[in-house]
Coordinates of C-alpha atoms in Angstrom, one line a residue:
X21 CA 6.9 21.7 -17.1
X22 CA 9.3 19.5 -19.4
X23 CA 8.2 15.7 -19.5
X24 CA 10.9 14.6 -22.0
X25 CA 13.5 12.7 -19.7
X26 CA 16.4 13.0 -22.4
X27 CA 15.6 16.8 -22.8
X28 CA 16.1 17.4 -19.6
X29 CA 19.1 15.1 -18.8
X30 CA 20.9 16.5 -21.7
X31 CA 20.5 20.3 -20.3
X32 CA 23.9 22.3 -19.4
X33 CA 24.8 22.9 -16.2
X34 CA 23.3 26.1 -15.8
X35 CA 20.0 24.7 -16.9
X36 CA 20.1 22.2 -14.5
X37 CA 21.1 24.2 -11.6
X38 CA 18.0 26.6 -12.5
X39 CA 15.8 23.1 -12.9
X40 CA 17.1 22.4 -9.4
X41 CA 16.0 26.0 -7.9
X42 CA 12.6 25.4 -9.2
X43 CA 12.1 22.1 -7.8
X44 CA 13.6 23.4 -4.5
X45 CA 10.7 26.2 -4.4
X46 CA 8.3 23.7 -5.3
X47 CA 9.5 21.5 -2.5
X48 CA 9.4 24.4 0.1
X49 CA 5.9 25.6 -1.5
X50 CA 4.9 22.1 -0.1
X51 CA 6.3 21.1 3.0
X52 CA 6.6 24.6 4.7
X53 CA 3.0 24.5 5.5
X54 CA 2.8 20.7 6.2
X55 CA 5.9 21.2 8.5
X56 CA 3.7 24.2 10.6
X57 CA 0.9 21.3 10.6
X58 CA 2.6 19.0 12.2
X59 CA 4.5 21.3 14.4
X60 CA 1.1 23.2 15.6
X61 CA -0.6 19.1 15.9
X62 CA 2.5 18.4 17.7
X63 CA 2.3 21.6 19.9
X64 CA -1.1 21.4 20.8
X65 CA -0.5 17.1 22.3
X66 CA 2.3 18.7 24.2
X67 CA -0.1 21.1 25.6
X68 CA -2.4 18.5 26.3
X69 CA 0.5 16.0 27.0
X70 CA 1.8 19.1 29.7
X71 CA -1.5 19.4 31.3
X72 CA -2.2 15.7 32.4
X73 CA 1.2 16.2 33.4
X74 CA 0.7 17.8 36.0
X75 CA -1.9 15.3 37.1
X76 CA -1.0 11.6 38.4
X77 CA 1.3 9.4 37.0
X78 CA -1.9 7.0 36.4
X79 CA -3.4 9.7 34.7
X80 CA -0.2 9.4 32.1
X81 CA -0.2 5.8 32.4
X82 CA -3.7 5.5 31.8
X83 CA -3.7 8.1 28.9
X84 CA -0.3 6.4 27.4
X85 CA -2.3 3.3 27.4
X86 CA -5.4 4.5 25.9
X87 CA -2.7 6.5 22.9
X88 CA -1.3 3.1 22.2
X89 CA -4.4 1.6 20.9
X90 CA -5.8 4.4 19.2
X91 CA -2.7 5.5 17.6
X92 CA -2.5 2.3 16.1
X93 CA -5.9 2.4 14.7
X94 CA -4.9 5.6 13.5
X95 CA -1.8 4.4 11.4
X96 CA -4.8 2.2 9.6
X97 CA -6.7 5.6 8.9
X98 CA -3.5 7.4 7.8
X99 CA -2.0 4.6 6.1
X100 CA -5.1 3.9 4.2
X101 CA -5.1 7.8 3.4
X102 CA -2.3 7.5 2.0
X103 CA -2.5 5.1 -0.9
X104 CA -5.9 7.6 -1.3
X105 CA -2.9 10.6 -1.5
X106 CA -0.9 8.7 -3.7
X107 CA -3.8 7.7 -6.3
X108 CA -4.9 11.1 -5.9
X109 CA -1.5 12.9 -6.8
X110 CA -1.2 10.8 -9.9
X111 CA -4.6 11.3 -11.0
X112 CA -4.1 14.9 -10.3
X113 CA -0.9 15.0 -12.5
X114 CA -2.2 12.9 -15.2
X115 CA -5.0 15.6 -15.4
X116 CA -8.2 13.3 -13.9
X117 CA -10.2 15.7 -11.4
X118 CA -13.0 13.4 -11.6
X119 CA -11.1 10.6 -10.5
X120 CA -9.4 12.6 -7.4
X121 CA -13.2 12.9 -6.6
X122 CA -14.1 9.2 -6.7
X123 CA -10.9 7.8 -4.4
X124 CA -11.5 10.6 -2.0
X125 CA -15.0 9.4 -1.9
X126 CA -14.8 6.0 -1.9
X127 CA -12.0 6.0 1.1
X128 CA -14.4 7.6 3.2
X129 CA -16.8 5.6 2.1
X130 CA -15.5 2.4 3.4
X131 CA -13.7 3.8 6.4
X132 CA -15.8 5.1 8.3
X133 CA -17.7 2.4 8.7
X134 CA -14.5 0.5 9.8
X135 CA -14.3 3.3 12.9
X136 CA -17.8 3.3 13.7
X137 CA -17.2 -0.5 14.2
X138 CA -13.9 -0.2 16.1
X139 CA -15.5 2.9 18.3
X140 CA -18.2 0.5 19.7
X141 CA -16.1 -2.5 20.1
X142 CA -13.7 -0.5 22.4
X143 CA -16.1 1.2 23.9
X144 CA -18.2 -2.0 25.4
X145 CA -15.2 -4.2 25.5
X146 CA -12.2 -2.4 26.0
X147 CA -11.3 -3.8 29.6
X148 CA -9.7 -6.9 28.4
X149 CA -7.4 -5.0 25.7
X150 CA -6.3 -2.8 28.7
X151 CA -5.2 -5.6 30.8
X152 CA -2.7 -6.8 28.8
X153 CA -0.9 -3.7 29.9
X154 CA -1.6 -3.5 33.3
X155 CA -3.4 -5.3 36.4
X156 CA -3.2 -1.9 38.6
X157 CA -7.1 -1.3 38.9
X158 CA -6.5 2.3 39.2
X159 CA -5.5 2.7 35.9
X160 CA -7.4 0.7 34.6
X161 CA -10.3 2.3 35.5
X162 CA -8.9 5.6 34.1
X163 CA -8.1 4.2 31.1
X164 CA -11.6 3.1 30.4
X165 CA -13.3 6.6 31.3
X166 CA -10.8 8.0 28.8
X167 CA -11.6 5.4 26.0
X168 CA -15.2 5.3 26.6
X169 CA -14.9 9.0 25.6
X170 CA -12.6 9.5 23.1
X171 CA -14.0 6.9 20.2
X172 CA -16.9 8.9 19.8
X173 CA -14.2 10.9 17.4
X174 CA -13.1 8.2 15.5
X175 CA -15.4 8.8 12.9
X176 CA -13.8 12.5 12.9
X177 CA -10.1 11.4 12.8
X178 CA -11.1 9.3 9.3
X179 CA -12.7 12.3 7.6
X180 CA -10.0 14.8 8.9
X181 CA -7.0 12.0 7.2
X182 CA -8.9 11.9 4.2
X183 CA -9.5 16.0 3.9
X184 CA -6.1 16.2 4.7
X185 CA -4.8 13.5 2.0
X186 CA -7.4 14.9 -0.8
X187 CA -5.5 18.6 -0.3
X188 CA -2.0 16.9 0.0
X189 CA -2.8 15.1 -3.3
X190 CA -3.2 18.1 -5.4
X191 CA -0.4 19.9 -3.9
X192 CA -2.2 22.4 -1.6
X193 CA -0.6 21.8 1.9
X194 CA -2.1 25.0 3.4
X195 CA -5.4 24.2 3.9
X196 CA -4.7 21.5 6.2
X197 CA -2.4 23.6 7.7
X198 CA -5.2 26.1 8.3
X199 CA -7.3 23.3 9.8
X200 CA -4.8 22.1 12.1
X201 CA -4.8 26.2 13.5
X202 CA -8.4 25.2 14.3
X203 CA -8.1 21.9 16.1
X204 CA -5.2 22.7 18.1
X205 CA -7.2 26.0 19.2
X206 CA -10.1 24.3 20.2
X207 CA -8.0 21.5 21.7
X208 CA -6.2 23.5 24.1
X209 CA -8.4 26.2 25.5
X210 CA -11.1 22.9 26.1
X211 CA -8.4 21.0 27.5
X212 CA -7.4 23.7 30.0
X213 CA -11.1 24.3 30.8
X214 CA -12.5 20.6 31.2
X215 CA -9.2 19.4 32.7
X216 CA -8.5 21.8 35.5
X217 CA -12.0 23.5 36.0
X218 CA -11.1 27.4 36.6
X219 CA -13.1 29.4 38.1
X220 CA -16.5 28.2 38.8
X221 CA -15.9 24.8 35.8
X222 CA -16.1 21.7 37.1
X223 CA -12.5 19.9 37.1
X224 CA -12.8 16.4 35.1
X225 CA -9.7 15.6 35.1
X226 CA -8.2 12.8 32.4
X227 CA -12.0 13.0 31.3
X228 CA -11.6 16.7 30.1
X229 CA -8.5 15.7 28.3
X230 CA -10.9 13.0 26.3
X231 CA -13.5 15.3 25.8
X232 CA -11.3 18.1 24.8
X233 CA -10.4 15.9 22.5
X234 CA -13.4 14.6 20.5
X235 CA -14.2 18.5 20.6
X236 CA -11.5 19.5 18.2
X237 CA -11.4 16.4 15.6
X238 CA -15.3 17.4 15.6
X239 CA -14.7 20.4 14.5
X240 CA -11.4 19.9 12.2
X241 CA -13.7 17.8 10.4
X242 CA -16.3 19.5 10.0
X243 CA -14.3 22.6 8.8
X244 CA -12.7 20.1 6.6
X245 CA -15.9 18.9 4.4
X246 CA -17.1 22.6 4.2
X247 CA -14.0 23.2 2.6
X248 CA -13.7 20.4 0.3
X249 CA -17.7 20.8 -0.9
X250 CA -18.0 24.5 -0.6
X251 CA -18.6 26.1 -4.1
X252 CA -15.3 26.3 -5.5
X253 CA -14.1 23.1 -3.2
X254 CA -11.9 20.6 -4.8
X255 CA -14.5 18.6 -4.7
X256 CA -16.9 20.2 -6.2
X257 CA -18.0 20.8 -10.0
X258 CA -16.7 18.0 -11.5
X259 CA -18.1 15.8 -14.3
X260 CA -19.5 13.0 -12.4
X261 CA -21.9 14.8 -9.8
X262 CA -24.2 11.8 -9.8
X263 CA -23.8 8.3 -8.4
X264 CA -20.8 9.1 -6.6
X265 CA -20.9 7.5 -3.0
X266 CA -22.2 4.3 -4.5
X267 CA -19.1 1.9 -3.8
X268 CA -16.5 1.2 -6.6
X269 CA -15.3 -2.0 -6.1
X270 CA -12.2 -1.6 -8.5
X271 CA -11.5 1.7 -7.5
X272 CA -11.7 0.8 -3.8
X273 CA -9.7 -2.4 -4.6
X274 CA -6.8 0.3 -5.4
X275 CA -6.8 2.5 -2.9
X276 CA -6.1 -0.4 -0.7
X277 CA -3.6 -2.1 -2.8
X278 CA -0.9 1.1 -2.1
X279 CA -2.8 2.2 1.8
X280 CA -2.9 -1.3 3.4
X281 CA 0.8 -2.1 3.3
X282 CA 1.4 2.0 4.5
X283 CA -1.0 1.1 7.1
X284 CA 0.2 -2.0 8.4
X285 CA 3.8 -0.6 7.6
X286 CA 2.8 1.7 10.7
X287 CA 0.9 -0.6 13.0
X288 CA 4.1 -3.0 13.1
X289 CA 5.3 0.2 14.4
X290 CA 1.9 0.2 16.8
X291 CA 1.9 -3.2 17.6
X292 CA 5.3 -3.1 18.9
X293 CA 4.7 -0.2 21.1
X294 CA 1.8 -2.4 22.8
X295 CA 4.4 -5.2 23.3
X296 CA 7.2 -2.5 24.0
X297 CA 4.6 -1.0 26.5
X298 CA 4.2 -4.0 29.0
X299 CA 8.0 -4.4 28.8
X300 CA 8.8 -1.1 30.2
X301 CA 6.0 -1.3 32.7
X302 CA 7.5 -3.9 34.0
X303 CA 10.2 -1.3 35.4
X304 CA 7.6 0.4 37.1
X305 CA 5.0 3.2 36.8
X306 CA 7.6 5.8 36.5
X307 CA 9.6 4.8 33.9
X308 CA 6.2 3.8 31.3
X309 CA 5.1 7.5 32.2
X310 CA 8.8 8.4 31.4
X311 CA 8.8 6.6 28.4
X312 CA 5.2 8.1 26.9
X313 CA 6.7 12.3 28.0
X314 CA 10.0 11.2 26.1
X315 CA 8.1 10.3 22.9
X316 CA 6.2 13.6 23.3
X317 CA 9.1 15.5 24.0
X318 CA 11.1 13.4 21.0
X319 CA 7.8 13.9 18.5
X320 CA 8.9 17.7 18.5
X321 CA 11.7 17.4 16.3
X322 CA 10.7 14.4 14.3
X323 CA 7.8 16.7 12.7
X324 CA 9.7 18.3 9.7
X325 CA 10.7 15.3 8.8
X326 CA 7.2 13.4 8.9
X327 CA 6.4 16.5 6.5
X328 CA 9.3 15.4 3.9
X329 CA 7.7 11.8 4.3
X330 CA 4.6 13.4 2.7
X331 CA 6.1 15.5 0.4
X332 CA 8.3 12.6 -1.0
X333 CA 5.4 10.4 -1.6
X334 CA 3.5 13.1 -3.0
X335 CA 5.8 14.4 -5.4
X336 CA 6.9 11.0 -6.7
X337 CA 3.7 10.5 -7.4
X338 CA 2.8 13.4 -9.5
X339 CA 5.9 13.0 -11.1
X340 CA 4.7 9.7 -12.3
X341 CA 1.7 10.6 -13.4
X342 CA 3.6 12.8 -15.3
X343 CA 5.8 10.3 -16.3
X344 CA 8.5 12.4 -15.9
X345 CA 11.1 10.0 -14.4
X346 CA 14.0 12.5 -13.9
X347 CA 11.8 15.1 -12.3
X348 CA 11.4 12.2 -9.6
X349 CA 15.0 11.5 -8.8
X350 CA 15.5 15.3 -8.5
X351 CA 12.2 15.6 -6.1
X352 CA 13.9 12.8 -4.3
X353 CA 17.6 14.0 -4.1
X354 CA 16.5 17.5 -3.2
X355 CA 14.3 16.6 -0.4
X356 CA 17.4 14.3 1.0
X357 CA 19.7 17.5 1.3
X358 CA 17.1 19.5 3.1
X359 CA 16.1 17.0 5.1
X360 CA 19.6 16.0 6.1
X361 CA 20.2 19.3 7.3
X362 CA 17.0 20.0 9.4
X363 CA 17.6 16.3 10.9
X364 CA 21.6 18.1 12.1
X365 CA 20.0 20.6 13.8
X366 CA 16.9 18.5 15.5
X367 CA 19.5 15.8 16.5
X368 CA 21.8 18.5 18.4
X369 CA 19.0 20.1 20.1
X370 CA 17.9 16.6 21.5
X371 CA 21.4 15.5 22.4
X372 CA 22.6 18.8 24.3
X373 CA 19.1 20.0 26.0
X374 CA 17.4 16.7 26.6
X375 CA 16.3 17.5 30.2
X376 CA 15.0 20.8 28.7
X377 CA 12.7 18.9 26.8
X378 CA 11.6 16.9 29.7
X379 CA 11.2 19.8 31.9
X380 CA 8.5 21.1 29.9
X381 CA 6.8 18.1 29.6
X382 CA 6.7 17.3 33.8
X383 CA 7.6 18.7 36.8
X384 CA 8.3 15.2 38.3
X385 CA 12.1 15.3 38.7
X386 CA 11.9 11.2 38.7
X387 CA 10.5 11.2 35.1
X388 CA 12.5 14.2 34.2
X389 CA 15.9 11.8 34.9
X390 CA 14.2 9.0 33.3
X391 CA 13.0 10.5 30.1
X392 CA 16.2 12.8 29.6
X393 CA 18.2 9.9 28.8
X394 CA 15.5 8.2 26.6
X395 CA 15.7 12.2 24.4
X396 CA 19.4 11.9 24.3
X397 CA 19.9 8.2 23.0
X398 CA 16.8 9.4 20.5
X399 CA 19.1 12.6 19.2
X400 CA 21.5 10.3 17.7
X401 CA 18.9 8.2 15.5
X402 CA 17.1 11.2 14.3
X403 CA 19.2 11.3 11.0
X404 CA 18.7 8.1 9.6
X405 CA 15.1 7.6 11.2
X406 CA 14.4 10.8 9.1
X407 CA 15.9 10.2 5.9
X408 CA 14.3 6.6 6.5
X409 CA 10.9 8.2 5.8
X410 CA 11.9 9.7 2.8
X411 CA 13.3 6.6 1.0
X412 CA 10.3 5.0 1.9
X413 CA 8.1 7.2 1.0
X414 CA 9.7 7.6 -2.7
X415 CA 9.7 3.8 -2.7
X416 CA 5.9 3.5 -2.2
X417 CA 5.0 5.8 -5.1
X418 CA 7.1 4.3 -7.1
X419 CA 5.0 1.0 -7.4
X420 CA 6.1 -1.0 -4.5
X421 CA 3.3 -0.6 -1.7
X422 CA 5.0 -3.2 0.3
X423 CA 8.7 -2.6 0.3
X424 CA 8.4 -0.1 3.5
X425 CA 6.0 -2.5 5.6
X426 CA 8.3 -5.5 5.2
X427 CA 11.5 -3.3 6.1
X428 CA 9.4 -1.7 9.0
X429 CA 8.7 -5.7 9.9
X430 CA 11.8 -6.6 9.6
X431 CA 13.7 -3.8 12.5
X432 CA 10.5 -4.3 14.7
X433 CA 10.1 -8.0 14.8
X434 CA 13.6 -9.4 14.0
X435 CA 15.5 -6.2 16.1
X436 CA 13.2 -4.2 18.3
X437 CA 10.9 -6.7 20.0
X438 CA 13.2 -9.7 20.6
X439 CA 15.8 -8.2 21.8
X440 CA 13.5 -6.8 24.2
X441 CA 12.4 -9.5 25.6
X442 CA 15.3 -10.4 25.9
X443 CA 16.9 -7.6 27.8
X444 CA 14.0 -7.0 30.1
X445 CA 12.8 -10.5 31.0
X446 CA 16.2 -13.1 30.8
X447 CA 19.5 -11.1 31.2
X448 CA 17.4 -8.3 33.8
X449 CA 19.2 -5.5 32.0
X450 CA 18.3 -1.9 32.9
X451 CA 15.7 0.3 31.2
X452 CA 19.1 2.3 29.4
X453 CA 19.0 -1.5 27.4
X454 CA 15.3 -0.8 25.9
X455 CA 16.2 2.8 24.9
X456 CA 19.3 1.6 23.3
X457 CA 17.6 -1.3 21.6
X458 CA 14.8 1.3 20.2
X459 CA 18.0 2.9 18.2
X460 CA 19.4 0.3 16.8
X461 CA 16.0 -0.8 15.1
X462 CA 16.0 3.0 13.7
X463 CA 19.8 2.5 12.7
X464 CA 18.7 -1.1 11.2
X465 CA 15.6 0.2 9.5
X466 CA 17.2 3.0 7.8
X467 CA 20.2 0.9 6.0
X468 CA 18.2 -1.9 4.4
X469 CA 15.8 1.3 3.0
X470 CA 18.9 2.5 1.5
X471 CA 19.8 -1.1 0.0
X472 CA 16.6 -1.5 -1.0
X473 CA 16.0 2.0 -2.7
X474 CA 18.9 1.7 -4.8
X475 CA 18.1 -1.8 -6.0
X476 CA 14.8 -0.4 -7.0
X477 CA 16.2 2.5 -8.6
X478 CA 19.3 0.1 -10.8
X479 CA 15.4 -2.0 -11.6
X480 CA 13.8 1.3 -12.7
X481 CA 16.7 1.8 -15.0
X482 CA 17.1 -1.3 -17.2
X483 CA 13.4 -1.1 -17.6
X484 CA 13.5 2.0 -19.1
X485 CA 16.7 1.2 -21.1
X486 CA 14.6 -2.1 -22.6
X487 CA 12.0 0.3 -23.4

């Protein structure tokens, strides 16, 4: 690989065109298998999403509820996973195994401590974090047999992001892929077995969903640290075998630096959806269980482009450990046309079959009507919510951690929430207001990334003129 910038600037066309071809297969090398990750995560919540689907709408309410709060203690996993992905992919290109080791390490050693913590706070005291949703005692009640249940895999869901961000960080994407196979498996033949009982099984209902739950991440990530220690593991035979779980306080200091702003950066996101969550329930039962399908039903087509959000951090990164600052704006220009034209075809398919999507998701022709308008506002967003990710990713590597979280801040808190509020509680608008609201903090989001990318990129540039 060429690391001289000018060398490779001042290459002819053709040269060029065949640098662009090989950064293409690189790219595709990459995000293929994290695209078939996502997809087969994504495929197997449907699943799951499907079969309490067929239960009661406060078996979806009470699930939706329960997803709220652990997805956002999951952005804090994953976002803290990635600034271990980013550290790792720079070590990795810089030619540090040791140190890929050591943040790998040290992120699990200080998060899952953090979950064990969170898991037995929700678990005894989760009642009062459930009301601020809802006063309906029957979900409630459901909520809290599903929660009891599922934090015993919290600890699970840390080790599985950091596997999954160790891999990702020295460019192998299909290993997690592989171990995705396994947890969806597992997920889906439990579910159908502890949630409907065939045969002579007992049914448990949302309780089988939980449980079919823990079940998979268990095994994910245990499938995940044989991997990572077996013999020829990534993790295994380097340099520094001794000493290497005791904690580094610089080392750990860094990790967080670049994963809590990714992290928070998502929980805005989180945080919202709890606040957005009482707003819609405030239209009724129906339309929150409307709302949580349609997100399933949305997530479908948003999961290539999550995979070019990890691709574009990743590659920056290892291009700048490299130091190879043109390779990065090709990495980045290259990922933009591909992504532009999956998002075409994702947006289309939401926009002309959104009651499809619903229809797979329910067989309640109420929260089929509801949720098929919620898809089709979504399909026209899906372009610059996609492309978003990519700018944002490419912006984090490139040494600003908190550029993303305060752009995510701004659409949620100055757009997204407010005008909420506003719509549901003083002008009484109609639930098509909250959907329509949703898009414009995409469409808000995705234009100051832009503003904000270039402006890093014209600041990237006279440093390395002044150089």
């Amino acid at each position: 690989m060429i690391n001289n910038r000018e060398g490779r600037s001042r290459g002819s066309p053709a040269e060029k065109d065949g640098n662009e071809k090989t950064v293409r297969k690189e790219i595709y090398r990459l995000i293929i298998p994290m695209i078939l990750e996502n997809l087969l995560q994504v495929s197997a919540g449907l699943i799951s999403t499907a079969m309490i689907g067929r239960l009661m709408a406060s078996d979806i309410s009470a699930q939706g509820i329960c997803v709220r709060i652990t997805d956002t203690l999951w952005c804090f996993y994953k976002g803290v996973a990635i600034g271990a992905t980013v550290l790792i992919a720079r070590s990795f290109g810089a030619g540090k195994r040791d140190k890929c080791r050591r943040v790998a390490e040290q992120t699990l050693l200080t998060e899952i401590p953090i979950a064990l913590l969170l898991g037995v706070a929700l678990f005894f005291v989760g009642m009062p974090v459930f009301r601020f949703f809802t006063e309906d005692a029957g979900i409630l009640v459901k909520a809290g047999e599903y929660m009891r249940i599922i934090v015993f895999g919290f600890p699970f869901v840390v080790i599985m992001s950091v596997v999954t961000a160790t891999f990702q960080g020295h460019g192998n994407t299909r290993t997690p892929m592989y171990i995705a196979v396994a947890v969806n498996i597992i997920n889906i033949i439990f579910g159908y077995l502890l949630i409907f009982g065939p045969g002579l099984l007992p049914e448990f209902g949302i309780r089988g969903a939980a449980m079919a739950l823990v079940s998979s991440q268990a095994g994910g990530a245990c499938i995940g640290l044989y991997l990572l220690y077996r013999k020829d593991g990534l993790l295994r035979n380097t340099e520094e075998q001794k000493h290497h779980l005791r904690p580094d306080g610089r080392l750990i200091k860094e990790i967080y630096r670049t994963g809590v702003p990714a992290a928070l950066e998502s929980m805005f996101w989180q945080f919202s959806a709890i606040i957005l969550s009482k707003v819609i329930l405030a239209y009724g039962e129906n339309s929150f269980a409307a709302y949580q399908l349609g997100i399933q039903a949305e997530t479908v087509t948003e999961m290539p482009a999550i995979g070019f959000s990890t691709a574009s951090t990743t590659l920056a990164a290892r291009a700048l450990g490299q130091k190879d600052y043109e390779l990065k704006e090709t990495y980045f220009n290259q990922l933009i046309r591909i992504a532009l034209r999956i998002s075409i075809c994702t947006s289309l398919l939401l926009i002309v079959l959104p009651k499809a999507f619903m229809g797979l998701m329910t067989n309640n022709p109420k929260l089929q009507a509801i949720g098929a308008v919620y898809v089709f506002i979504m399909g026209f967003v899906q372009i610059p919510q996609n492309l978003s990710r990519i700018y944002n990713g490419t912006i984090r590597a490139s040494g600003y951690p908190g550029v993303p979280m305060y752009i995510a801040g701004f659409g949620i808190w100055i757009v997204r929430i407010p005008l909420s509020i506003i719509a549901a509680y003083v002008l009484k608008w109609s639930i098509l207001s909250i959907w329509l609201i949703i898009a414009l903090d995409q469409i808000s989001r995705f234009l100051l990334s832009v503003a904000v990318y270039h402006h890093t990129k014209k600041k990237a540039g006279l440093r390395e003129r002044m150089m």
